[in-house]
Amino acid sequence: MRVVTWILRVVSVATFVYLSYTVYSIMSGRWDWGIPYEYIVTVFRLLSLIMFFLAIMIVNGVASPLLGGQVLNNLVGGLYNTLILRFWYMQPYGVSGPMMNVNEVFTSFMNDFIGILMTLWNQTFTFLYFLCAAVGIALFLQSLVRMDHKFVIGAFISIQLILVIAAFRDVAIPNYEVFPTDFYEFLVSKAQILALVSFAYLESSYQMIYSHSVGKPIEEREETLKKQLLALRMATRKQDRMERGEKVSTTAMSRSSGATAFSFLREAIERKVVGTKDALENMDAVADVRRLQHFVDELLRNDPAAKDELTAKAAAPSESYVIRSAVTGSAIRLMAVVGVSFLLMNPWVFVALLNLPTGIANSVELLQPEFMLLFLVPVVALFPFAAMLIGSIVKREVEIEGNLTKEQKQELKREKREMKQKKKKAEKARRERTHVRRKRRGESEEKDEWDRAIEDVARE
């Protein structure tokens, strides 16, 4: 499943890049890369003017009775020249030099304030374009790592918000002023391409998250079990070498492996695999580890599929099935979206099928949104209706099963028990046949993956 997830991750990246490029090409000529910096500078200037105005009001209220009007005028001019004109990196908005008259200061202040507000208004939309793009890219990268639907939706909405904001600035957004009656013309239109790319991004991202959610728990469980079995094998081998009188080196790896093995043993005992929890302290730990090792070896030897069953790998769908299902399902949904959208937005198909009178067929009302809703509402209501129908059928089956008599319930349980026993017998016979064939061939004992893993650890 990891391979499938990576393939879908690459597809998601490709569709997002193409979606971003489509929006970027639609907004061609509107991307001024200096606007973010200029916008921040403009906001700083606006704040400095507001702070200057507040400072003047405070100084005027406190110093006017003490210093007099002329001194106050000079103070206001000095503050404006120092705090505003010199604090900005250039002389703003046509001011060529310092001002000495308080009337000139307030006139310049009002002109600067209005000019800055107009500049800020013009730059806000472009700044929002960059902000939405940055947020969309950040959320998209988060979706690749976190594998969460909310980041996928956030990235999609952020990119689409660029076009929504641009619509308030009278930017030419792809739209259907006159809906095309030709299917090929509808399919290659800019609006439809944008819709298909957006759908492809959402589809691939959701498939990626689904593949990750299915495969991740199985991979984690498989990795955990491999570590536990490897630690169990290493602990047994170490005890065998000690009994033979060989010198055994104690490393961090062996101490960790021993601790893991005994924790695995304790977990097995608590689950009543080899005993009870109350008898744990009375057991010989070494003998129990060896007994558990023999049990695992016998299980893996008699049943080749035991490892996959223990790790739940056998229950996971195959990679080829997931890829085939994702491609087939996505293709069907894509064709359904294209076909349904064309039929809903093009009333002429239904007019031809219904054979409406000429007066109705040529009326302007056919192009109104209300007429489109006559087809859109039933299609939208079809999905919850299907869900309610399926739910009612399932509920009815449960009610029928609950109304069975006692004899019928016992008969149903007996049939299930017999079927389960037949499956067990067939599985046992298959294992015995496999074991007999191996003995007849005289297969020698080969090193399994745990022995090879131990040798790799020893070499390291």
JSON list of N, CA and C in Angstrom, two decimals, residues 111-165:
[
{"chain": "A", "resi": 111, "resn": "ASN", "atom": "N", "xyz": [-4.21, 64.91, 2.81]},
{"chain": "A", "resi": 111, "resn": "ASN", "atom": "CA", "xyz": [-3.94, 64.41, 1.45]},
{"chain": "A", "resi": 111, "resn": "ASN", "atom": "C", "xyz": [-3.20, 63.07, 1.49]},
{"chain": "A", "resi": 112, "resn": "ASP", "atom": "N", "xyz": [-2.20, 62.98, 2.39]},
{"chain": "A", "resi": 112, "resn": "ASP", "atom": "CA", "xyz": [-1.46, 61.73, 2.51]},
{"chain": "A", "resi": 112, "resn": "ASP", "atom": "C", "xyz": [-2.37, 60.59, 2.99]},
{"chain": "A", "resi": 113, "resn": "PHE", "atom": "N", "xyz": [-3.25, 60.91, 3.94]},
{"chain": "A", "resi": 113, "resn": "PHE", "atom": "CA", "xyz": [-4.13, 59.88, 4.48]},
{"chain": "A", "resi": 113, "resn": "PHE", "atom": "C", "xyz": [-5.07, 59.34, 3.41]},
{"chain": "A", "resi": 114, "resn": "ILE", "atom": "N", "xyz": [-5.66, 60.25, 2.63]},
{"chain": "A", "resi": 114, "resn": "ILE", "atom": "CA", "xyz": [-6.57, 59.81, 1.56]},
{"chain": "A", "resi": 114, "resn": "ILE", "atom": "C", "xyz": [-5.80, 59.06, 0.47]},
{"chain": "A", "resi": 115, "resn": "GLY", "atom": "N", "xyz": [-4.61, 59.57, 0.13]},
{"chain": "A", "resi": 115, "resn": "GLY", "atom": "CA", "xyz": [-3.81, 58.90, -0.90]},
{"chain": "A", "resi": 115, "resn": "GLY", "atom": "C", "xyz": [-3.36, 57.51, -0.48]},
{"chain": "A", "resi": 116, "resn": "ILE", "atom": "N", "xyz": [-2.99, 57.39, 0.79]},
{"chain": "A", "resi": 116, "resn": "ILE", "atom": "CA", "xyz": [-2.56, 56.08, 1.29]},
{"chain": "A", "resi": 116, "resn": "ILE", "atom": "C", "xyz": [-3.74, 55.10, 1.31]},
{"chain": "A", "resi": 117, "resn": "LEU", "atom": "N", "xyz": [-4.92, 55.57, 1.69]},
{"chain": "A", "resi": 117, "resn": "LEU", "atom": "CA", "xyz": [-6.08, 54.69, 1.68]},
{"chain": "A", "resi": 117, "resn": "LEU", "atom": "C", "xyz": [-6.40, 54.20, 0.27]},
{"chain": "A", "resi": 118, "resn": "MET", "atom": "N", "xyz": [-6.31, 55.08, -0.72]},
{"chain": "A", "resi": 118, "resn": "MET", "atom": "CA", "xyz": [-6.57, 54.67, -2.10]},
{"chain": "A", "resi": 118, "resn": "MET", "atom": "C", "xyz": [-5.52, 53.68, -2.59]},
{"chain": "A", "resi": 119, "resn": "THR", "atom": "N", "xyz": [-4.26, 53.96, -2.25]},
{"chain": "A", "resi": 119, "resn": "THR", "atom": "CA", "xyz": [-3.20, 53.02, -2.63]},
{"chain": "A", "resi": 119, "resn": "THR", "atom": "C", "xyz": [-3.39, 51.67, -1.96]},
{"chain": "A", "resi": 120, "resn": "LEU", "atom": "N", "xyz": [-3.77, 51.73, -0.68]},
{"chain": "A", "resi": 120, "resn": "LEU", "atom": "CA", "xyz": [-4.00, 50.49, 0.06]},
{"chain": "A", "resi": 120, "resn": "LEU", "atom": "C", "xyz": [-5.16, 49.70, -0.54]},
{"chain": "A", "resi": 121, "resn": "TRP", "atom": "N", "xyz": [-6.19, 50.39, -0.98]},
{"chain": "A", "resi": 121, "resn": "TRP", "atom": "CA", "xyz": [-7.33, 49.71, -1.61]},
{"chain": "A", "resi": 121, "resn": "TRP", "atom": "C", "xyz": [-6.92, 49.03, -2.90]},
{"chain": "A", "resi": 122, "resn": "ASN", "atom": "N", "xyz": [-6.11, 49.71, -3.69]},
{"chain": "A", "resi": 122, "resn": "ASN", "atom": "CA", "xyz": [-5.67, 49.12, -4.96]},
{"chain": "A", "resi": 122, "resn": "ASN", "atom": "C", "xyz": [-4.72, 47.95, -4.76]},
{"chain": "A", "resi": 123, "resn": "GLN", "atom": "N", "xyz": [-3.92, 48.01, -3.71]},
{"chain": "A", "resi": 123, "resn": "GLN", "atom": "CA", "xyz": [-2.94, 46.95, -3.48]},
{"chain": "A", "resi": 123, "resn": "GLN", "atom": "C", "xyz": [-3.50, 45.77, -2.68]},
{"chain": "A", "resi": 124, "resn": "THR", "atom": "N", "xyz": [-4.63, 45.99, -2.01]},
{"chain": "A", "resi": 124, "resn": "THR", "atom": "CA", "xyz": [-5.17, 44.93, -1.15]},
{"chain": "A", "resi": 124, "resn": "THR", "atom": "C", "xyz": [-5.53, 43.69, -1.95]},
{"chain": "A", "resi": 125, "resn": "PHE", "atom": "N", "xyz": [-6.14, 43.86, -3.11]},
{"chain": "A", "resi": 125, "resn": "PHE", "atom": "CA", "xyz": [-6.58, 42.71, -3.89]},
{"chain": "A", "resi": 125, "resn": "PHE", "atom": "C", "xyz": [-5.38, 41.88, -4.37]},
{"chain": "A", "resi": 126, "resn": "THR", "atom": "N", "xyz": [-4.36, 42.57, -4.89]},
{"chain": "A", "resi": 126, "resn": "THR", "atom": "CA", "xyz": [-3.17, 41.83, -5.33]},
{"chain": "A", "resi": 126, "resn": "THR", "atom": "C", "xyz": [-2.48, 41.15, -4.15]},
{"chain": "A", "resi": 127, "resn": "PHE", "atom": "N", "xyz": [-2.44, 41.84, -3.01]},
{"chain": "A", "resi": 127, "resn": "PHE", "atom": "CA", "xyz": [-1.86, 41.22, -1.82]},
{"chain": "A", "resi": 127, "resn": "PHE", "atom": "C", "xyz": [-2.65, 39.98, -1.40]},
{"chain": "A", "resi": 128, "resn": "LEU", "atom": "N", "xyz": [-3.97, 40.04, -1.51]},
{"chain": "A", "resi": 128, "resn": "LEU", "atom": "CA", "xyz": [-4.79, 38.88, -1.17]},
{"chain": "A", "resi": 128, "resn": "LEU", "atom": "C", "xyz": [-4.56, 37.72, -2.13]},
{"chain": "A", "resi": 129, "resn": "TYR", "atom": "N", "xyz": [-4.26, 38.04, -3.41]},
{"chain": "A", "resi": 129, "resn": "TYR", "atom": "CA", "xyz": [-3.92, 36.97, -4.35]},
{"chain": "A", "resi": 129, "resn": "TYR", "atom": "C", "xyz": [-2.71, 36.18, -3.84]},
{"chain": "A", "resi": 130, "resn": "PHE", "atom": "N", "xyz": [-1.67, 36.92, -3.48]},
{"chain": "A", "resi": 130, "resn": "PHE", "atom": "CA", "xyz": [-0.45, 36.27, -2.99]},
{"chain": "A", "resi": 130, "resn": "PHE", "atom": "C", "xyz": [-0.70, 35.55, -1.66]},
{"chain": "A", "resi": 131, "resn": "LEU", "atom": "N", "xyz": [-1.52, 36.16, -0.80]},
{"chain": "A", "resi": 131, "resn": "LEU", "atom": "CA", "xyz": [-1.80, 35.54, 0.50]},
{"chain": "A", "resi": 131, "resn": "LEU", "atom": "C", "xyz": [-2.54, 34.21, 0.32]},
{"chain": "A", "resi": 132, "resn": "CYS", "atom": "N", "xyz": [-3.57, 34.21, -0.53]},
{"chain": "A", "resi": 132, "resn": "CYS", "atom": "CA", "xyz": [-4.32, 32.97, -0.78]},
{"chain": "A", "resi": 132, "resn": "CYS", "atom": "C", "xyz": [-3.43, 31.91, -1.41]},
{"chain": "A", "resi": 133, "resn": "ALA", "atom": "N", "xyz": [-2.56, 32.33, -2.34]},
{"chain": "A", "resi": 133, "resn": "ALA", "atom": "CA", "xyz": [-1.66, 31.37, -2.98]},
{"chain": "A", "resi": 133, "resn": "ALA", "atom": "C", "xyz": [-0.70, 30.77, -1.96]},
{"chain": "A", "resi": 134, "resn": "ALA", "atom": "N", "xyz": [-0.15, 31.61, -1.07]},
{"chain": "A", "resi": 134, "resn": "ALA", "atom": "CA", "xyz": [0.78, 31.11, -0.06]},
{"chain": "A", "resi": 134, "resn": "ALA", "atom": "C", "xyz": [0.08, 30.16, 0.91]},
{"chain": "A", "resi": 135, "resn": "VAL", "atom": "N", "xyz": [-1.12, 30.53, 1.35]},
{"chain": "A", "resi": 135, "resn": "VAL", "atom": "CA", "xyz": [-1.87, 29.66, 2.27]},
{"chain": "A", "resi": 135, "resn": "VAL", "atom": "C", "xyz": [-2.23, 28.34, 1.58]},
{"chain": "A", "resi": 136, "resn": "GLY", "atom": "N", "xyz": [-2.63, 28.42, 0.31]},
{"chain": "A", "resi": 136, "resn": "GLY", "atom": "CA", "xyz": [-2.97, 27.20, -0.42]},
{"chain": "A", "resi": 136, "resn": "GLY", "atom": "C", "xyz": [-1.79, 26.25, -0.56]},
{"chain": "A", "resi": 137, "resn": "ILE", "atom": "N", "xyz": [-0.61, 26.79, -0.89]},
{"chain": "A", "resi": 137, "resn": "ILE", "atom": "CA", "xyz": [0.58, 25.95, -1.02]},
{"chain": "A", "resi": 137, "resn": "ILE", "atom": "C", "xyz": [0.96, 25.34, 0.33]},
{"chain": "A", "resi": 138, "resn": "ALA", "atom": "N", "xyz": [0.88, 26.15, 1.40]},
{"chain": "A", "resi": 138, "resn": "ALA", "atom": "CA", "xyz": [1.22, 25.63, 2.73]},
{"chain": "A", "resi": 138, "resn": "ALA", "atom": "C", "xyz": [0.27, 24.51, 3.15]},
{"chain": "A", "resi": 139, "resn": "LEU", "atom": "N", "xyz": [-1.02, 24.69, 2.92]},
{"chain": "A", "resi": 139, "resn": "LEU", "atom": "CA", "xyz": [-1.99, 23.64, 3.27]},
{"chain": "A", "resi": 139, "resn": "LEU", "atom": "C", "xyz": [-1.81, 22.40, 2.40]},
{"chain": "A", "resi": 140, "resn": "PHE", "atom": "N", "xyz": [-1.45, 22.62, 1.14]},
{"chain": "A", "resi": 140, "resn": "PHE", "atom": "CA", "xyz": [-1.21, 21.46, 0.25]},
{"chain": "A", "resi": 140, "resn": "PHE", "atom": "C", "xyz": [-0.02, 20.64, 0.74]},
{"chain": "A", "resi": 141, "resn": "LEU", "atom": "N", "xyz": [1.05, 21.30, 1.13]},
{"chain": "A", "resi": 141, "resn": "LEU", "atom": "CA", "xyz": [2.21, 20.57, 1.66]},
{"chain": "A", "resi": 141, "resn": "LEU", "atom": "C", "xyz": [1.85, 19.86, 2.96]},
{"chain": "A", "resi": 142, "resn": "GLN", "atom": "N", "xyz": [1.01, 20.48, 3.77]},
{"chain": "A", "resi": 142, "resn": "GLN", "atom": "CA", "xyz": [0.56, 19.82, 5.00]},
{"chain": "A", "resi": 142, "resn": "GLN", "atom": "C", "xyz": [-0.27, 18.57, 4.68]},
{"chain": "A", "resi": 143, "resn": "SER", "atom": "N", "xyz": [-1.08, 18.65, 3.62]},
{"chain": "A", "resi": 143, "resn": "SER", "atom": "CA", "xyz": [-1.89, 17.48, 3.26]},
{"chain": "A", "resi": 143, "resn": "SER", "atom": "C", "xyz": [-1.04, 16.30, 2.83]},
{"chain": "A", "resi": 144, "resn": "LEU", "atom": "N", "xyz": [0.11, 16.56, 2.20]},
{"chain": "A", "resi": 144, "resn": "LEU", "atom": "CA", "xyz": [1.00, 15.47, 1.79]},
{"chain": "A", "resi": 144, "resn": "LEU", "atom": "C", "xyz": [1.64, 14.79, 2.99]},
{"chain": "A", "resi": 145, "resn": "VAL", "atom": "N", "xyz": [1.81, 15.53, 4.08]},
{"chain": "A", "resi": 145, "resn": "VAL", "atom": "CA", "xyz": [2.47, 14.98, 5.27]},
{"chain": "A", "resi": 145, "resn": "VAL", "atom": "C", "xyz": [1.45, 14.47, 6.28]},
{"chain": "A", "resi": 146, "resn": "ARG", "atom": "N", "xyz": [0.44, 15.29, 6.57]},
{"chain": "A", "resi": 146, "resn": "ARG", "atom": "CA", "xyz": [-0.53, 14.92, 7.61]},
{"chain": "A", "resi": 146, "resn": "ARG", "atom": "C", "xyz": [-1.58, 13.93, 7.11]},
{"chain": "A", "resi": 147, "resn": "MET", "atom": "N", "xyz": [-1.84, 13.89, 5.82]},
{"chain": "A", "resi": 147, "resn": "MET", "atom": "CA", "xyz": [-2.86, 13.01, 5.25]},
{"chain": "A", "resi": 147, "resn": "MET", "atom": "C", "xyz": [-4.22, 13.25, 5.92]},
{"chain": "A", "resi": 148, "resn": "ASP", "atom": "N", "xyz": [-4.66, 14.51, 5.85]},
{"chain": "A", "resi": 148, "resn": "ASP", "atom": "CA", "xyz": [-5.92, 14.89, 6.48]},
{"chain": "A", "resi": 148, "resn": "ASP", "atom": "C", "xyz": [-6.78, 15.62, 5.44]},
{"chain": "A", "resi": 149, "resn": "HIS", "atom": "N", "xyz": [-8.09, 15.34, 5.48]},
{"chain": "A", "resi": 149, "resn": "HIS", "atom": "CA", "xyz": [-8.99, 15.93, 4.50]},
{"chain": "A", "resi": 149, "resn": "HIS", "atom": "C", "xyz": [-9.08, 17.45, 4.64]},
{"chain": "A", "resi": 150, "resn": "LYS", "atom": "N", "xyz": [-8.97, 17.96, 5.86]},
{"chain": "A", "resi": 150, "resn": "LYS", "atom": "CA", "xyz": [-9.15, 19.39, 6.06]},
{"chain": "A", "resi": 150, "resn": "LYS", "atom": "C", "xyz": [-8.07, 20.20, 5.36]},
{"chain": "A", "resi": 151, "resn": "PHE", "atom": "N", "xyz": [-6.86, 19.66, 5.24]},
{"chain": "A", "resi": 151, "resn": "PHE", "atom": "CA", "xyz": [-5.81, 20.38, 4.53]},
{"chain": "A", "resi": 151, "resn": "PHE", "atom": "C", "xyz": [-6.05, 20.35, 3.02]},
{"chain": "A", "resi": 152, "resn": "VAL", "atom": "N", "xyz": [-6.60, 19.26, 2.52]},
{"chain": "A", "resi": 152, "resn": "VAL", "atom": "CA", "xyz": [-6.93, 19.19, 1.09]},
{"chain": "A", "resi": 152, "resn": "VAL", "atom": "C", "xyz": [-8.02, 20.22, 0.75]},
{"chain": "A", "resi": 153, "resn": "ILE", "atom": "N", "xyz": [-9.06, 20.26, 1.57]},
{"chain": "A", "resi": 153, "resn": "ILE", "atom": "CA", "xyz": [-10.14, 21.22, 1.34]},
{"chain": "A", "resi": 153, "resn": "ILE", "atom": "C", "xyz": [-9.63, 22.65, 1.49]},
{"chain": "A", "resi": 154, "resn": "GLY", "atom": "N", "xyz": [-8.78, 22.89, 2.49]},
{"chain": "A", "resi": 154, "resn": "GLY", "atom": "CA", "xyz": [-8.22, 24.23, 2.69]},
{"chain": "A", "resi": 154, "resn": "GLY", "atom": "C", "xyz": [-7.39, 24.69, 1.51]},
{"chain": "A", "resi": 155, "resn": "ALA", "atom": "N", "xyz": [-6.55, 23.80, 0.97]},
{"chain": "A", "resi": 155, "resn": "ALA", "atom": "CA", "xyz": [-5.74, 24.16, -0.20]},
{"chain": "A", "resi": 155, "resn": "ALA", "atom": "C", "xyz": [-6.62, 24.44, -1.40]},
{"chain": "A", "resi": 156, "resn": "PHE", "atom": "N", "xyz": [-7.64, 23.63, -1.61]},
{"chain": "A", "resi": 156, "resn": "PHE", "atom": "CA", "xyz": [-8.54, 23.83, -2.75]},
{"chain": "A", "resi": 156, "resn": "PHE", "atom": "C", "xyz": [-9.29, 25.16, -2.63]},
{"chain": "A", "resi": 157, "resn": "ILE", "atom": "N", "xyz": [-9.83, 25.45, -1.45]},
{"chain": "A", "resi": 157, "resn": "ILE", "atom": "CA", "xyz": [-10.58, 26.70, -1.26]},
{"chain": "A", "resi": 157, "resn": "ILE", "atom": "C", "xyz": [-9.65, 27.91, -1.40]},
{"chain": "A", "resi": 158, "resn": "SER", "atom": "N", "xyz": [-8.44, 27.82, -0.90]},
{"chain": "A", "resi": 158, "resn": "SER", "atom": "CA", "xyz": [-7.50, 28.95, -0.98]},
{"chain": "A", "resi": 158, "resn": "SER", "atom": "C", "xyz": [-7.18, 29.30, -2.43]},
{"chain": "A", "resi": 159, "resn": "ILE", "atom": "N", "xyz": [-6.94, 28.29, -3.25]},
{"chain": "A", "resi": 159, "resn": "ILE", "atom": "CA", "xyz": [-6.64, 28.55, -4.66]},
{"chain": "A", "resi": 159, "resn": "ILE", "atom": "C", "xyz": [-7.87, 29.10, -5.38]},
{"chain": "A", "resi": 160, "resn": "GLN", "atom": "N", "xyz": [-9.05, 28.56, -5.07]},
{"chain": "A", "resi": 160, "resn": "GLN", "atom": "CA", "xyz": [-10.26, 29.05, -5.72]},
{"chain": "A", "resi": 160, "resn": "GLN", "atom": "C", "xyz": [-10.63, 30.46, -5.26]},
{"chain": "A", "resi": 161, "resn": "LEU", "atom": "N", "xyz": [-10.23, 30.83, -4.03]},
{"chain": "A", "resi": 161, "resn": "LEU", "atom": "CA", "xyz": [-10.53, 32.18, -3.53]},
{"chain": "A", "resi": 161, "resn": "LEU", "atom": "C", "xyz": [-9.84, 33.26, -4.35]},
{"chain": "A", "resi": 162, "resn": "ILE", "atom": "N", "xyz": [-8.73, 32.91, -5.00]},
{"chain": "A", "resi": 162, "resn": "ILE", "atom": "CA", "xyz": [-8.05, 33.88, -5.85]},
{"chain": "A", "resi": 162, "resn": "ILE", "atom": "C", "xyz": [-8.99, 34.37, -6.95]},
{"chain": "A", "resi": 163, "resn": "LEU", "atom": "N", "xyz": [-9.70, 33.44, -7.58]},
{"chain": "A", "resi": 163, "resn": "LEU", "atom": "CA", "xyz": [-10.64, 33.81, -8.64]},
{"chain": "A", "resi": 163, "resn": "LEU", "atom": "C", "xyz": [-11.86, 34.53, -8.07]},
{"chain": "A", "resi": 164, "resn": "VAL", "atom": "N", "xyz": [-12.29, 34.13, -6.87]},
{"chain": "A", "resi": 164, "resn": "VAL", "atom": "CA", "xyz": [-13.44, 34.79, -6.25]},
{"chain": "A", "resi": 164, "resn": "VAL", "atom": "C", "xyz": [-13.12, 36.25, -5.94]},
{"chain": "A", "resi": 165, "resn": "ILE", "atom": "N", "xyz": [-11.93, 36.49, -5.37]},
{"chain": "A", "resi": 165, "resn": "ILE", "atom": "CA", "xyz": [-11.53, 37.87, -5.06]},
{"chain": "A", "resi": 165, "resn": "ILE", "atom": "C", "xyz": [-11.32, 38.67, -6.34]}
]
